[in-house]
Amino acid sequence: MSERIEFRLSGSGGQGIITAGIVLASAALYDGKNAIQSQSYGPEARGGASKAEVVISDSFIDYPKATIPNYVLCLTKEAYRAYGENANEDITVMADSSIEIPEGKKALTAPIIETAAKEFRPMVANTIALGFIVGCTGVVSQESVIKALLERVPKGTEELNEKALYKGFEFADTVMGR
Amino acid sequence: MAEKNKILLQGNEACVLGAIRAGMKFYAGYPITPSSEIAEKAAELLPKHGGKFIQMEDEIAGIACAIGGSLAGLKSMTATSGPGFSLKQENLGYACIAEIPLVVVNIMRMGPSTGLPTSPAQGDLMQAKWGTHGDHPVICYYPSSVREMYEYTIKAFNMAEKFRTPVLVMTDEVIAHMRAGVEIPEEVEIIDRKKPEWGKSYLPFKVTDGEEIAPLAAFGSGFRFHVTGLAHDEMGFPSNNPLRNDEMIRHICAKVDKCNDEIVESAEHFTDDAEVLFVACGSVARTALYVVKQMRSEGVKAGLLIPKTVWPFPEKALKALSSRIHKIIVPEMNMGQLVYEVERIVKGDSTVTLLEKVTGELFKTEEMYNKAMAVIKQ
């Protein structure tokens, strides 16, 4: 069971959290791994908090949801309160820089939302976040995530999304000291 | 290393792809959470595969229209969830007595009534068997993976065509909504209904000694016959002849019952030397498998039986296991349904303990582990 890598991606509805989860799972398949993606449904998924989970493994995945996730992405304060704040020390929280995180907490942060709005378009915050996750964890190859991303984004936004993904890789290099 | 060339599919999408692979040419239904993606995907794909999609005014009309499509000669399907499954019961019985092939998908959410539309449950297991009145056969597949959604939808069409009876594909919201990699098989077996030959007398409801199932002509293809929900004679016209009533009911049950061994499917994990047996379906079976592996790593000899057909239930497989495993644990996302069937079959050979869950959430691994360990230590 130790080879399971679990992600919980959270933010607000419309941020593309679920698409990011689908792209991550799809990239894992391209790398020859197994992946299962699931997401929150119902009223809570409309405008409020949005959550996607991805489990990646080299072997068969039995339980399809996150048990204790290895990584939790939080793009909003609300998402951090719901999924990041109480995360134990085994969990790496990956968060937008706008979220205040107490000192001593294991967290990797990047200015995802602000960069999307200023340098790209707000809609690609999820793609920057995806690049950040993949860059920091190396859970899937960069080649596979690019392939999976370009297949899932709306036509005409491929170049924008690819650049946003590379921005996420850059942020990862910075926080990982590469 | 896992196999390559897999595509990422949602359970509900895999169901539609399987249906189209099986030859579905007609879908009639009324979208309802958490089955709506089935209607959505069928609407998108059927016209591209020479088929037709129609959204009806409600769930009753959905199944009635699918029955009509099938009678007209097209492989037909409808999909729904609890509230819609309740509404469809009368017409399910109609398809049983009129011997009409049909696939009905039911994605289980928490009930009763409107309940929790987006939450998983397993509260319809007994409804699938007893929901429509009268004696009738039930074939009900319960996929526990996205790949199985594809495979068992194909099998459901095959069994419907072969036995001229409605077949259920039932799973919970977790399996329907999760996405996983599926390798689409290159070859699959496809069964088409037998059609009558021109020039010979045609009796669509004739029962022969060998229990052979009469062919089914497409309505409007030139053969004249009658179709009714009333007890009927060999031509399909209403009859209340006691001998014919007996023959007809015994026939619709026996045509499926005598092939139980061919229909029943189950999977076993770590049962060879097991001292504790879990019996679980669908997404709950996935939690159970995780827990079984965890217990094994700690020296507890646990095993798992997963019924892939809930109806007919894998009775022989369970009987063989319960003759040597004396502790059985049945986790379910309901107040206890599968457990009744397990108790009926083991008949006191083993102690059977129900782990119930009605919070509208999938069993978590730690929760099932703790509850099961408490039972094991008793």
XYZ file of C-alpha atoms in Angstrom, chain A residues 1 4 6 18 21-23 25-26 29-39 41-44 57-58 60-65 67-68 152, chain B residues 1-10 33 37 118 173-175 177-182 283 286-287 289-290 293-294 297 362-366:
70
model
C 0.000 0.000 0.000
C -0.019 4.510 -3.490
C -2.720 10.190 -3.156
C -11.657 18.716 -11.434
C -7.448 16.007 -11.454
C -8.522 14.424 -14.727
C -5.355 15.622 -16.497
C -4.854 10.879 -13.788
C -4.650 10.794 -17.557
C -1.912 6.393 -17.544
C 0.441 7.687 -20.248
C 3.322 6.849 -17.937
C 2.002 3.272 -17.730
C 0.700 3.650 -14.173
C -2.740 3.032 -12.753
C -4.834 6.019 -11.707
C -8.282 6.673 -10.302
C -9.843 10.137 -10.174
C -12.926 11.085 -8.199
C -14.551 14.368 -7.307
C -20.615 16.265 -6.454
C -23.757 18.010 -5.444
C -24.576 21.471 -4.200
C -21.140 21.850 -2.652
C 0.000 3.535 -8.247
C 2.188 1.082 -10.169
C -3.848 -2.294 -8.834
C -5.725 0.405 -6.916
C -8.377 -1.079 -4.631
C -9.761 1.746 -2.484
C -10.520 4.479 -5.047
C -10.422 7.559 -2.831
C -7.071 7.593 2.608
C -4.552 10.001 4.093
C -8.325 18.152 -22.380
C 4.099 -2.054 -14.525
C 0.522 -1.499 -15.572
C -0.683 -2.145 -19.107
C -0.419 0.678 -21.605
C -2.991 1.975 -24.114
C -5.583 2.599 -21.468
C -8.046 5.421 -21.813
C -9.378 7.391 -18.868
C -13.116 6.814 -18.596
C -15.823 7.566 -16.078
C -28.358 12.012 -10.701
C -23.893 11.031 -17.700
C -25.343 12.731 -5.029
C -22.472 6.378 -7.266
C -18.771 5.828 -6.474
C -18.202 3.390 -9.349
C -18.595 8.653 -11.145
C -14.994 7.591 -10.708
C -12.559 7.715 -13.594
C -9.992 5.013 -14.236
C -7.887 3.675 -17.082
C -9.702 1.128 -19.203
C -17.223 0.201 -4.199
C -12.839 -2.118 -3.010
C -12.645 -0.840 0.574
C -10.008 -5.543 -0.480
C -7.828 -2.786 0.957
C -4.654 -6.771 2.417
C -3.982 -4.676 5.511
C 0.041 -7.841 6.389
C -18.307 5.189 0.953
C -16.899 3.027 3.764
C -13.527 4.459 4.704
C -10.669 1.981 5.043
C -9.865 2.721 8.687
